[in-house]
PDB file of C-alpha atoms in Angstrom:
ATOM      1  CA  UNK A 277     -18.459 215.862  58.936  1.00 45.00           C
ATOM      2  CA  UNK A 278     -18.103 218.407  56.475  1.00 53.00           C
ATOM      3  CA  UNK A 279     -15.474 216.532  54.469  1.00 50.00           C
ATOM      4  CA  UNK A 280     -18.369 213.184  54.558  1.00 48.00           C
ATOM      5  CA  UNK A 281     -20.993 215.578  53.830  1.00 40.00           C
ATOM      6  CA  UNK A 282     -19.174 216.774  50.740  1.00 52.00           C
ATOM      7  CA  UNK A 283     -19.374 213.087  49.383  1.00 49.00           C
ATOM      8  CA  UNK A 284     -23.179 213.424  49.113  1.00 50.00           C
ATOM      9  CA  UNK A 285     -23.758 217.053  48.456  1.00 52.00           C
ATOM     10  CA  UNK A 286     -22.373 218.788  45.571  1.00 57.00           C
ATOM     11  CA  UNK A 287     -23.784 222.167  45.666  1.00 73.00           C
ATOM     12  CA  UNK A 288     -23.182 224.319  42.472  1.00 85.00           C
ATOM     13  CA  UNK A 289     -22.143 227.871  43.266  1.00 92.00           C
ATOM     14  CA  UNK A 290     -22.846 231.068  41.647  1.00 96.00           C
ATOM     15  CA  UNK A 291     -20.126 233.083  40.974  1.00 97.00           C
ATOM     16  CA  UNK A 292     -20.065 236.770  42.515  1.00 97.00           C
ATOM     17  CA  UNK A 293     -21.225 239.980  40.103  1.00 98.00           C
ATOM     18  CA  UNK A 294     -20.832 243.873  40.989  1.00 98.00           C
ATOM     19  CA  UNK A 295     -24.359 244.742  41.888  1.00 98.00           C
ATOM     20  CA  UNK A 296     -23.920 248.147  43.022  1.00 98.00           C
ATOM     21  CA  UNK A 297     -26.641 250.376  42.356  1.00 98.00           C
ATOM     22  CA  UNK A 298     -29.014 247.266  41.304  1.00 98.00           C
ATOM     23  CA  UNK A 299     -32.499 247.239  42.837  1.00 98.00           C
ATOM     24  CA  UNK A 300     -33.771 243.519  43.345  1.00 99.00           C
ATOM     25  CA  UNK A 301     -37.127 242.196  44.839  1.00 99.00           C
ATOM     26  CA  UNK A 302     -36.986 238.639  46.423  1.00 98.00           C
ATOM     27  CA  UNK A 303     -40.331 237.507  47.624  1.00 98.00           C
ATOM     28  CA  UNK A 304     -40.719 234.868  50.601  1.00 97.00           C
ATOM     29  CA  UNK A 305     -37.686 235.874  52.609  1.00 96.00           C
ATOM     30  CA  UNK A 306     -38.813 234.481  56.406  1.00 94.00           C
ATOM     31  CA  UNK A 307     -36.339 233.164  58.765  1.00 91.00           C
ATOM     32  CA  UNK A 308     -33.954 230.280  57.338  1.00 91.00           C
ATOM     33  CA  UNK A 309     -35.371 230.450  54.140  1.00 94.00           C
ATOM     34  CA  UNK A 310     -33.989 230.346  50.508  1.00 96.00           C
ATOM     35  CA  UNK A 311     -35.411 234.253  49.871  1.00 97.00           C
ATOM     36  CA  UNK A 312     -33.597 235.024  53.005  1.00 97.00           C
ATOM     37  CA  UNK A 313     -30.000 233.386  51.774  1.00 97.00           C
ATOM     38  CA  UNK A 314     -30.473 234.912  48.362  1.00 98.00           C
ATOM     39  CA  UNK A 315     -31.324 238.443  49.727  1.00 98.00           C
ATOM     40  CA  UNK A 316     -28.004 238.307  52.160  1.00 98.00           C
ATOM     41  CA  UNK A 317     -25.654 237.273  48.980  1.00 98.00           C
ATOM     42  CA  UNK A 318     -27.131 239.772  46.390  1.00 98.00           C
ATOM     43  CA  UNK A 319     -26.930 242.741  49.037  1.00 98.00           C
ATOM     44  CA  UNK A 320     -23.177 241.638  50.120  1.00 97.00           C
ATOM     45  CA  UNK A 321     -22.557 241.886  46.333  1.00 98.00           C
ATOM     46  CA  UNK A 322     -23.881 245.581  46.564  1.00 98.00           C
ATOM     47  CA  UNK A 323     -27.588 245.791  45.280  1.00 98.00           C
ATOM     48  CA  UNK A 324     -30.427 247.059  47.427  1.00 98.00           C
ATOM     49  CA  UNK A 325     -32.965 243.920  48.072  1.00 98.00           C
ATOM     50  CA  UNK A 326     -36.140 244.285  48.893  1.00 98.00           C
ATOM     51  CA  UNK A 327     -37.740 241.119  51.034  1.00 98.00           C
ATOM     52  CA  UNK A 328     -40.970 240.282  51.546  1.00 98.00           C
ATOM     53  CA  UNK A 329     -42.869 238.220  54.034  1.00 98.00           C
ATOM     54  CA  UNK A 330     -46.648 238.208  54.908  1.00 97.00           C
ATOM     55  CA  UNK A 331     -46.837 240.706  57.617  1.00 97.00           C
ATOM     56  CA  UNK A 332     -44.732 244.041  58.113  1.00 97.00           C
ATOM     57  CA  UNK A 333     -43.459 243.110  61.467  1.00 97.00           C
ATOM     58  CA  UNK A 334     -42.187 239.566  60.231  1.00 97.00           C
ATOM     59  CA  UNK A 335     -40.779 241.447  56.742  1.00 98.00           C
ATOM     60  CA  UNK A 336     -38.792 244.200  58.714  1.00 98.00           C
ATOM     61  CA  UNK A 337     -37.255 241.437  61.107  1.00 97.00           C
ATOM     62  CA  UNK A 338     -36.063 239.448  58.554  1.00 97.00           C
ATOM     63  CA  UNK A 339     -34.522 242.822  56.876  1.00 98.00           C
ATOM     64  CA  UNK A 340     -33.138 243.568  60.173  1.00 98.00           C
ATOM     65  CA  UNK A 341     -31.540 240.346  60.877  1.00 97.00           C
ATOM     66  CA  UNK A 342     -30.099 240.133  57.141  1.00 97.00           C
ATOM     67  CA  UNK A 343     -28.553 243.356  57.337  1.00 97.00           C
ATOM     68  CA  UNK A 344     -27.220 242.451  60.987  1.00 97.00           C
ATOM     69  CA  UNK A 345     -25.501 239.090  59.148  1.00 95.00           C
ATOM     70  CA  UNK A 346     -23.528 241.566  55.999  1.00 96.00           C
ATOM     71  CA  UNK A 347     -19.944 242.193  56.080  1.00 91.00           C
ATOM     72  CA  UNK A 348     -18.868 245.265  57.512  1.00 91.00           C
ATOM     73  CA  UNK A 349     -18.930 248.533  55.088  1.00 91.00           C
ATOM     74  CA  UNK A 350     -21.217 246.014  52.834  1.00 94.00           C
ATOM     75  CA  UNK A 351     -22.621 248.309  49.618  1.00 93.00           C
ATOM     76  CA  UNK A 352     -26.035 246.734  49.927  1.00 98.00           C
ATOM     77  CA  UNK A 353     -28.959 247.112  51.976  1.00 97.00           C
ATOM     78  CA  UNK A 354     -32.069 245.071  52.846  1.00 98.00           C
ATOM     79  CA  UNK A 355     -35.452 246.436  53.072  1.00 98.00           C
ATOM     80  CA  UNK A 356     -38.315 244.556  54.217  1.00 98.00           C
ATOM     81  CA  UNK A 357     -42.377 245.145  53.120  1.00 98.00           C
ATOM     82  CA  UNK A 358     -45.208 243.242  53.513  1.00 98.00           C
ATOM     83  CA  UNK A 359     -46.727 240.961  50.646  1.00 98.00           C
ATOM     84  CA  UNK A 360     -49.376 238.481  50.899  1.00 98.00           C
ATOM     85  CA  UNK A 361     -49.668 237.183  47.555  1.00 98.00           C
ATOM     86  CA  UNK A 362     -53.254 235.755  48.196  1.00 97.00           C
ATOM     87  CA  UNK A 363     -54.479 239.271  48.582  1.00 97.00           C
ATOM     88  CA  UNK A 364     -55.279 241.330  45.504  1.00 97.00           C
ATOM     89  CA  UNK A 365     -54.956 244.726  47.669  1.00 97.00           C
ATOM     90  CA  UNK A 366     -51.842 243.577  49.375  1.00 98.00           C
ATOM     91  CA  UNK A 367     -50.030 242.913  45.938  1.00 98.00           C
ATOM     92  CA  UNK A 368     -50.954 246.337  44.395  1.00 97.00           C
ATOM     93  CA  UNK A 369     -50.058 247.959  47.394  1.00 98.00           C
ATOM     94  CA  UNK A 370     -46.685 246.857  47.446  1.00 98.00           C
ATOM     95  CA  UNK A 371     -46.139 247.612  43.818  1.00 98.00           C
ATOM     96  CA  UNK A 372     -47.431 251.472  45.022  1.00 98.00           C
ATOM     97  CA  UNK A 373     -45.195 251.336  47.644  1.00 98.00           C
ATOM     98  CA  UNK A 374     -42.276 250.112  45.565  1.00 98.00           C
ATOM     99  CA  UNK A 375     -42.606 253.071  42.931  1.00 98.00           C
ATOM    100  CA  UNK A 376     -43.364 255.506  45.660  1.00 98.00           C
ATOM    101  CA  UNK A 377     -39.902 254.432  47.930  1.00 97.00           C
ATOM    102  CA  UNK A 378     -37.622 253.482  45.100  1.00 97.00           C
ATOM    103  CA  UNK A 379     -38.738 254.961  41.936  1.00 97.00           C
ATOM    104  CA  UNK A 380     -38.785 253.543  38.572  1.00 97.00           C
ATOM    105  CA  UNK A 381     -35.768 251.048  38.627  1.00 98.00           C
ATOM    106  CA  UNK A 382     -36.265 247.404  39.330  1.00 98.00           C
ATOM    107  CA  UNK A 383     -33.305 244.882  37.832  1.00 99.00           C
ATOM    108  CA  UNK A 384     -34.501 241.704  39.089  1.00 99.00           C
ATOM    109  CA  UNK A 385     -37.889 240.009  40.697  1.00 99.00           C
ATOM    110  CA  UNK A 386     -37.115 236.711  41.906  1.00 99.00           C
ATOM    111  CA  UNK A 387     -40.499 235.387  42.678  1.00 98.00           C
ATOM    112  CA  UNK A 388     -39.319 232.754  45.660  1.00 98.00           C
ATOM    113  CA  UNK A 389     -42.432 232.799  47.579  1.00 97.00           C
ATOM    114  CA  UNK A 390     -44.786 230.073  47.756  1.00 96.00           C
ATOM    115  CA  UNK A 391     -46.638 227.484  49.833  1.00 95.00           C
ATOM    116  CA  UNK A 392     -46.503 223.573  49.926  1.00 95.00           C
ATOM    117  CA  UNK A 393     -49.384 222.478  52.377  1.00 94.00           C
ATOM    118  CA  UNK A 394     -50.442 218.862  53.258  1.00 91.00           C
ATOM    119  CA  UNK A 395     -47.110 217.141  52.672  1.00 86.00           C
ATOM    120  CA  UNK A 396     -48.700 213.777  53.804  1.00 85.00           C
ATOM    121  CA  UNK A 397     -51.609 214.096  51.190  1.00 87.00           C
ATOM    122  CA  UNK A 398     -54.531 213.884  53.699  1.00 90.00           C
ATOM    123  CA  UNK A 399     -56.810 216.316  51.943  1.00 93.00           C
ATOM    124  CA  UNK A 400     -59.472 214.630  50.078  1.00 91.00           C
ATOM    125  CA  UNK A 401     -61.054 217.928  48.702  1.00 93.00           C
ATOM    126  CA  UNK A 402     -58.829 221.380  48.011  1.00 93.00           C
ATOM    127  CA  UNK A 403     -58.521 224.112  50.435  1.00 95.00           C
ATOM    128  CA  UNK A 404     -60.012 226.760  48.229  1.00 96.00           C
ATOM    129  CA  UNK A 405     -59.391 230.578  49.153  1.00 95.00           C
ATOM    130  CA  UNK A 406     -62.539 233.005  49.349  1.00 93.00           C
ATOM    131  CA  UNK A 407     -62.688 233.491  45.619  1.00 93.00           C
ATOM    132  CA  UNK A 408     -62.777 229.861  44.883  1.00 96.00           C
ATOM    133  CA  UNK A 409     -59.545 228.906  43.929  1.00 97.00           C
ATOM    134  CA  UNK A 410     -57.162 226.238  45.355  1.00 97.00           C
ATOM    135  CA  UNK A 411     -54.856 227.092  47.562  1.00 97.00           C
ATOM    136  CA  UNK A 412     -51.289 226.252  45.801  1.00 98.00           C
ATOM    137  CA  UNK A 413     -52.704 227.726  42.462  1.00 98.00           C
ATOM    138  CA  UNK A 414     -53.902 230.957  43.964  1.00 98.00           C
ATOM    139  CA  UNK A 415     -50.565 231.731  46.156  1.00 98.00           C
ATOM    140  CA  UNK A 416     -47.944 230.179  43.781  1.00 98.00           C
ATOM    141  CA  UNK A 417     -49.338 231.021  40.331  1.00 98.00           C
ATOM    142  CA  UNK A 418     -51.750 233.295  40.244  1.00 98.00           C
ATOM    143  CA  UNK A 419     -50.135 235.499  43.133  1.00 98.00           C
ATOM    144  CA  UNK A 420     -46.967 235.203  41.371  1.00 98.00           C
ATOM    145  CA  UNK A 421     -48.201 236.338  38.063  1.00 98.00           C
ATOM    146  CA  UNK A 422     -50.548 239.287  39.810  1.00 98.00           C
ATOM    147  CA  UNK A 423     -47.095 240.464  41.226  1.00 98.00           C
ATOM    148  CA  UNK A 424     -45.189 239.995  38.009  1.00 98.00           C
ATOM    149  CA  UNK A 425     -47.953 242.012  36.097  1.00 98.00           C
ATOM    150  CA  UNK A 426     -47.758 244.769  38.447  1.00 98.00           C
ATOM    151  CA  UNK A 427     -44.139 245.016  38.096  1.00 98.00           C
ATOM    152  CA  UNK A 428     -43.519 244.263  34.669  1.00 98.00           C
ATOM    153  CA  UNK A 429     -43.648 248.223  33.233  1.00 98.00           C
ATOM    154  CA  UNK A 430     -40.858 249.099  35.980  1.00 98.00           C
ATOM    155  CA  UNK A 431     -38.681 245.909  34.549  1.00 98.00           C
ATOM    156  CA  UNK A 432     -39.355 246.980  31.086  1.00 98.00           C
ATOM    157  CA  UNK A 433     -38.210 250.789  31.617  1.00 98.00           C
ATOM    158  CA  UNK A 434     -35.012 249.183  33.780  1.00 98.00           C
ATOM    159  CA  UNK A 435     -34.275 247.742  30.632  1.00 98.00           C
ATOM    160  CA  UNK A 436     -34.767 250.101  28.100  1.00 98.00           C
ATOM    161  CA  UNK A 437     -32.566 252.048  29.932  1.00 98.00           C
ATOM    162  CA  UNK A 438     -30.102 249.829  31.323  1.00 98.00           C
ATOM    163  CA  UNK A 439     -30.036 247.207  28.836  1.00 98.00           C
ATOM    164  CA  UNK A 440     -31.697 244.242  30.906  1.00 98.00           C
ATOM    165  CA  UNK A 441     -34.170 243.357  33.418  1.00 98.00           C
ATOM    166  CA  UNK A 442     -34.652 239.421  35.073  1.00 99.00           C
ATOM    167  CA  UNK A 443     -37.647 237.936  36.185  1.00 99.00           C
ATOM    168  CA  UNK A 444     -36.888 234.753  37.911  1.00 99.00           C
ATOM    169  CA  UNK A 445     -39.616 232.021  39.047  1.00 98.00           C
ATOM    170  CA  UNK A 446     -38.790 229.496  41.484  1.00 98.00           C
ATOM    171  CA  UNK A 447     -40.339 226.449  40.339  1.00 98.00           C
ATOM    172  CA  UNK A 448     -39.685 223.039  41.561  1.00 96.00           C
ATOM    173  CA  UNK A 449     -38.476 219.491  39.915  1.00 97.00           C
ATOM    174  CA  UNK A 450     -42.152 218.417  40.988  1.00 97.00           C
ATOM    175  CA  UNK A 451     -43.678 220.552  38.184  1.00 98.00           C
ATOM    176  CA  UNK A 452     -43.487 217.275  36.739  1.00 98.00           C
ATOM    177  CA  UNK A 453     -46.211 215.966  38.782  1.00 97.00           C
ATOM    178  CA  UNK A 454     -48.340 218.701  37.145  1.00 97.00           C
ATOM    179  CA  UNK A 455     -50.377 218.003  33.961  1.00 97.00           C
ATOM    180  CA  UNK A 456     -51.482 220.585  31.250  1.00 98.00           C
ATOM    181  CA  UNK A 457     -54.950 218.965  31.524  1.00 95.00           C
ATOM    182  CA  UNK A 458     -55.171 220.389  34.912  1.00 97.00           C
ATOM    183  CA  UNK A 459     -53.875 223.932  34.514  1.00 98.00           C
ATOM    184  CA  UNK A 460     -57.688 224.931  32.730  1.00 97.00           C
ATOM    185  CA  UNK A 461     -60.997 224.244  34.536  1.00 93.00           C
ATOM    186  CA  UNK A 462     -60.624 225.388  38.054  1.00 94.00           C
ATOM    187  CA  UNK A 463     -60.496 223.115  41.337  1.00 95.00           C
ATOM    188  CA  UNK A 464     -62.555 220.717  39.428  1.00 93.00           C
ATOM    189  CA  UNK A 465     -59.785 219.875  37.327  1.00 95.00           C
ATOM    190  CA  UNK A 466     -57.374 218.734  40.189  1.00 94.00           C
ATOM    191  CA  UNK A 467     -59.940 215.880  40.892  1.00 93.00           C
ATOM    192  CA  UNK A 468     -59.289 213.347  42.462  1.00 94.00           C
ATOM    193  CA  UNK A 469     -57.187 215.724  44.802  1.00 96.00           C
ATOM    194  CA  UNK A 470     -53.972 215.018  45.435  1.00 96.00           C
ATOM    195  CA  UNK A 471     -51.741 218.202  47.311  1.00 96.00           C
ATOM    196  CA  UNK A 472     -49.002 217.133  45.553  1.00 96.00           C
ATOM    197  CA  UNK A 473     -50.207 216.963  41.899  1.00 97.00           C
ATOM    198  CA  UNK A 474     -52.089 220.822  43.100  1.00 97.00           C
ATOM    199  CA  UNK A 475     -48.238 221.784  44.024  1.00 97.00           C
ATOM    200  CA  UNK A 476     -46.948 220.401  40.882  1.00 98.00           C
ATOM    201  CA  UNK A 477     -49.501 221.750  38.746  1.00 98.00           C
ATOM    202  CA  UNK A 478     -48.910 225.345  40.165  1.00 98.00           C
ATOM    203  CA  UNK A 479     -45.287 224.907  39.321  1.00 98.00           C
ATOM    204  CA  UNK A 480     -45.665 223.558  35.828  1.00 98.00           C
ATOM    205  CA  UNK A 481     -47.824 226.787  35.296  1.00 98.00           C
ATOM    206  CA  UNK A 482     -44.723 228.969  36.246  1.00 98.00           C
ATOM    207  CA  UNK A 483     -42.686 227.000  33.855  1.00 98.00           C
ATOM    208  CA  UNK A 484     -45.181 227.992  31.172  1.00 98.00           C
ATOM    209  CA  UNK A 485     -45.136 231.388  32.141  1.00 98.00           C
ATOM    210  CA  UNK A 486     -41.639 231.682  32.047  1.00 98.00           C
ATOM    211  CA  UNK A 487     -41.419 231.095  28.540  1.00 98.00           C
ATOM    212  CA  UNK A 488     -44.150 232.922  27.315  1.00 98.00           C
ATOM    213  CA  UNK A 489     -42.558 236.227  29.492  1.00 98.00           C
ATOM    214  CA  UNK A 490     -39.348 235.218  27.577  1.00 98.00           C
ATOM    215  CA  UNK A 491     -41.181 235.050  24.250  1.00 98.00           C
ATOM    216  CA  UNK A 492     -43.086 238.047  24.674  1.00 98.00           C
ATOM    217  CA  UNK A 493     -40.369 240.588  26.119  1.00 98.00           C
ATOM    218  CA  UNK A 494     -36.899 238.877  25.981  1.00 98.00           C
ATOM    219  CA  UNK A 495     -36.331 241.171  22.620  1.00 98.00           C
ATOM    220  CA  UNK A 496     -36.866 243.923  24.769  1.00 98.00           C
ATOM    221  CA  UNK A 497     -34.111 242.867  27.268  1.00 98.00           C
ATOM    222  CA  UNK A 498     -36.430 241.536  30.069  1.00 98.00           C
ATOM    223  CA  UNK A 499     -35.005 237.946  30.630  1.00 98.00           C
ATOM    224  CA  UNK A 500     -37.286 235.195  32.252  1.00 98.00           C
ATOM    225  CA  UNK A 501     -35.586 232.127  34.060  1.00 98.00           C
ATOM    226  CA  UNK A 502     -37.540 229.066  36.072  1.00 98.00           C
ATOM    227  CA  UNK A 503     -35.283 227.223  38.284  1.00 98.00           C
ATOM    228  CA  UNK A 504     -35.664 223.941  40.687  1.00 97.00           C
ATOM    229  CA  UNK A 505     -33.577 225.113  43.686  1.00 95.00           C
ATOM    230  CA  UNK A 506     -32.705 221.289  45.088  1.00 89.00           C
ATOM    231  CA  UNK A 507     -33.910 219.738  47.878  1.00 81.00           C
ATOM    232  CA  UNK A 508     -33.338 222.284  50.582  1.00 68.00           C
ATOM    233  CA  UNK A 509     -33.598 222.064  54.569  1.00 68.00           C
ATOM    234  CA  UNK A 510     -36.138 225.109  55.255  1.00 62.00           C
ATOM    235  CA  UNK A 511     -39.130 225.732  57.145  1.00 56.00           C
ATOM    236  CA  UNK A 512     -41.461 225.157  54.647  1.00 55.00           C
ATOM    237  CA  UNK A 513     -42.210 221.386  55.376  1.00 53.00           C
ATOM    238  CA  UNK A 514     -43.234 223.098  59.291  1.00 56.00           C
ATOM    239  CA  UNK A 515     -46.262 224.691  57.369  1.00 53.00           C
ATOM    240  CA  UNK A 516     -46.786 221.608  55.178  1.00 47.00           C
ATOM    241  CA  UNK A 517     -46.977 219.009  58.020  1.00 51.00           C
ATOM    242  CA  UNK A 518     -49.065 221.454  60.521  1.00 53.00           C
ATOM    243  CA  UNK A 519     -51.255 219.585  63.002  1.00 56.00           C
ATOM    244  CA  UNK A 520     -48.916 216.064  62.592  1.00 55.00           C
ATOM    245  CA  UNK A 521     -47.595 216.175  66.273  1.00 61.00           C
ATOM    246  CA  UNK A 522     -46.014 212.822  65.746  1.00 53.00           C
ATOM    247  CA  UNK A 523     -44.126 213.325  62.641  1.00 51.00           C
ATOM    248  CA  UNK A 524     -42.942 216.583  63.687  1.00 52.00           C
ATOM    249  CA  UNK A 525     -41.388 214.683  66.895  1.00 51.00           C
ATOM    250  CA  UNK A 526     -39.844 212.262  64.281  1.00 48.00           C
ATOM    251  CA  UNK A 527     -38.363 214.805  62.150  1.00 45.00           C
ATOM    252  CA  UNK A 528     -36.733 216.797  65.147  1.00 52.00           C
ATOM    253  CA  UNK A 529     -35.257 213.361  65.987  1.00 47.00           C
ATOM    254  CA  UNK A 530     -33.893 212.932  62.866  1.00 43.00           C
ATOM    255  CA  UNK A 531     -33.084 216.544  62.371  1.00 46.00           C
ATOM    256  CA  UNK A 532     -29.217 215.748  62.274  1.00 50.00           C
ATOM    257  CA  UNK A 533     -29.829 213.167  59.394  1.00 42.00           C
ATOM    258  CA  UNK A 534     -31.731 215.399  57.053  1.00 50.00           C
ATOM    259  CA  UNK A 535     -29.591 218.382  57.679  1.00 48.00           C
ATOM    260  CA  UNK A 536     -26.674 215.928  56.646  1.00 47.00           C
ATOM    261  CA  UNK A 537     -28.285 214.996  53.224  1.00 49.00           C
ATOM    262  CA  UNK A 538     -30.290 218.277  52.234  1.00 83.00           C
ATOM    263  CA  UNK A 539     -28.664 221.355  50.924  1.00 87.00           C
ATOM    264  CA  UNK A 540     -28.562 224.437  53.459  1.00 91.00           C
ATOM    265  CA  UNK A 541     -30.347 227.597  52.708  1.00 92.00           C
ATOM    266  CA  UNK A 542     -27.227 229.207  51.248  1.00 94.00           C
ATOM    267  CA  UNK A 543     -26.546 226.433  49.135  1.00 94.00           C
ATOM    268  CA  UNK A 544     -29.875 225.869  47.827  1.00 95.00           C
ATOM    269  CA  UNK A 545     -30.099 229.739  46.813  1.00 95.00           C
ATOM    270  CA  UNK A 546     -27.161 229.408  44.335  1.00 97.00           C
ATOM    271  CA  UNK A 547     -29.221 228.671  41.375  1.00 98.00           C
ATOM    272  CA  UNK A 548     -31.601 231.724  42.025  1.00 98.00           C
ATOM    273  CA  UNK A 549     -28.609 233.509  42.732  1.00 98.00           C
ATOM    274  CA  UNK A 550     -26.963 232.394  39.362  1.00 98.00           C
ATOM    275  CA  UNK A 551     -30.274 233.071  37.408  1.00 98.00           C
ATOM    276  CA  UNK A 552     -30.707 236.788  38.550  1.00 98.00           C
ATOM    277  CA  UNK A 553     -27.117 238.202  38.149  1.00 98.00           C
ATOM    278  CA  UNK A 554     -24.854 235.929  35.722  1.00 98.00           C
ATOM    279  CA  UNK A 555     -24.278 238.000  32.474  1.00 98.00           C
ATOM    280  CA  UNK A 556     -25.001 237.078  29.245  1.00 97.00           C
ATOM    281  CA  UNK A 557     -27.312 233.830  30.793  1.00 98.00           C
ATOM    282  CA  UNK A 558     -29.669 232.441  28.364  1.00 98.00           C
ATOM    283  CA  UNK A 559     -33.373 233.326  29.200  1.00 98.00           C
ATOM    284  CA  UNK A 560     -36.413 231.009  28.891  1.00 98.00           C
ATOM    285  CA  UNK A 561     -34.909 228.391  30.131  1.00 98.00           C
ATOM    286  CA  UNK A 562     -35.207 225.708  33.228  1.00 98.00           C
ATOM    287  CA  UNK A 563     -32.494 225.441  35.503  1.00 98.00           C
ATOM    288  CA  UNK A 564     -31.303 223.120  38.006  1.00 97.00           C
ATOM    289  CA  UNK A 565     -27.761 223.008  39.861  1.00 96.00           C
ATOM    290  CA  UNK A 566     -26.788 226.208  38.350  1.00 97.00           C
ATOM    291  CA  UNK A 567     -27.347 225.371  34.315  1.00 97.00           C
ATOM    292  CA  UNK A 568     -29.665 224.468  32.110  1.00 98.00           C
ATOM    293  CA  UNK A 569     -32.060 221.494  32.622  1.00 98.00           C
ATOM    294  CA  UNK A 570     -34.468 219.405  31.197  1.00 98.00           C
ATOM    295  CA  UNK A 571     -38.377 220.356  31.943  1.00 98.00           C
ATOM    296  CA  UNK A 572     -41.388 218.101  32.149  1.00 98.00           C
ATOM    297  CA  UNK A 573     -42.661 216.907  28.346  1.00 98.00           C
ATOM    298  CA  UNK A 574     -45.753 219.079  29.153  1.00 98.00           C
ATOM    299  CA  UNK A 575     -43.897 222.218  30.001  1.00 98.00           C
ATOM    300  CA  UNK A 576     -42.522 222.256  26.181  1.00 97.00           C
ATOM    301  CA  UNK A 577     -46.342 222.868  24.860  1.00 98.00           C
ATOM    302  CA  UNK A 578     -46.278 226.317  23.560  1.00 97.00           C
ATOM    303  CA  UNK A 579     -49.819 226.131  22.800  1.00 98.00           C
ATOM    304  CA  UNK A 580     -50.577 225.710  26.396  1.00 98.00           C
ATOM    305  CA  UNK A 581     -48.405 228.198  27.391  1.00 98.00           C
ATOM    306  CA  UNK A 582     -50.190 230.677  25.411  1.00 98.00           C
ATOM    307  CA  UNK A 583     -53.609 229.577  26.440  1.00 98.00           C
ATOM    308  CA  UNK A 584     -52.436 230.033  29.858  1.00 98.00           C
ATOM    309  CA  UNK A 585     -51.721 233.115  29.451  1.00 98.00           C
ATOM    310  CA  UNK A 586     -54.385 234.550  27.953  1.00 98.00           C
ATOM    311  CA  UNK A 587     -56.608 233.093  30.622  1.00 98.00           C
ATOM    312  CA  UNK A 588     -54.692 234.472  33.010  1.00 98.00           C
ATOM    313  CA  UNK A 589     -54.313 237.921  31.653  1.00 97.00           C
ATOM    314  CA  UNK A 590     -57.977 237.779  31.308  1.00 97.00           C
ATOM    315  CA  UNK A 591     -58.461 237.247  35.195  1.00 97.00           C
ATOM    316  CA  UNK A 592     -55.372 239.911  35.722  1.00 97.00           C
ATOM    317  CA  UNK A 593     -58.024 242.549  33.780  1.00 96.00           C
ATOM    318  CA  UNK A 594     -60.905 241.834  35.878  1.00 94.00           C
ATOM    319  CA  UNK A 595     -58.747 242.839  39.159  1.00 91.00           C
ATOM    320  CA  UNK A 596     -57.565 245.803  37.351  1.00 83.00           C
ATOM    321  CA  UNK A 597     -61.328 246.841  36.607  1.00 79.00           C
ATOM    322  CA  UNK A 598     -62.251 246.162  40.124  1.00 78.00           C
ATOM    323  CA  UNK A 599     -59.680 248.089  41.542  1.00 71.00           C
ATOM    324  CA  UNK A 600     -59.219 251.364  39.441  1.00 58.00           C
TER     325      UNK A 600
END
């Protein structure tokens, strides 16, 4: 079966790097996820890896499971902590906990956490958060940028001392479904509503953010990357198809076929592992299959990236003013 599968699936592989002494955050590391697979590899290579899920209990369980799967005498370790990207207090609290527990060093932030809901595109209007944000935008983009904003001083300080730090944003080839015009104007800009377009728009925003982070901080040694992990068999589709009993049953029946053609979480984690670890890797680019790839035409608009950065910074400043 393995030999036959190799005809259809050709995963690229990141090469091991000595990560002893490094500290890395990986968001979204629930069971059978790309984040968990990423953390396991990074810890096996020697890093201290902080993994997150929405609750403290599942984060602790995720860390325990990953640590149990590490080789004997492994130099690395995994620590779990709660993080809800939709909760301002949770993001700020995570950053405070990190500083208090692990100090001022942060070698890499891997923004892997996110959501893709309503995979059957049945919603006729966006699902909004209490603050009025579309759920994909709030979780995948605003939450990720808030976390990056909170941890950026640690990344910059680490780059100044160690020569480099990295920000890795896990996007998707579906960023091509997003359009620059939908980045501004709130949920009304996404009408008529389609959840796949909303998801793609949140990922397009992360591509823009990656390039703007590189433009602003690359000269300081903070390198930024974004990537498509591939078509990976994880539990994200379970949440995206929540409530679809018949379709869920069909998926279970065809699970062996799905597993045959899709990447495993370990295979899907390779490009983000490479972006977080390979020495000398060019920043500011979009990666796929462990190599630079062409992002969408909309992602190449530098003026949009700067405007989006400024509007996001204004939102972050409002958050800071309310919490200080």
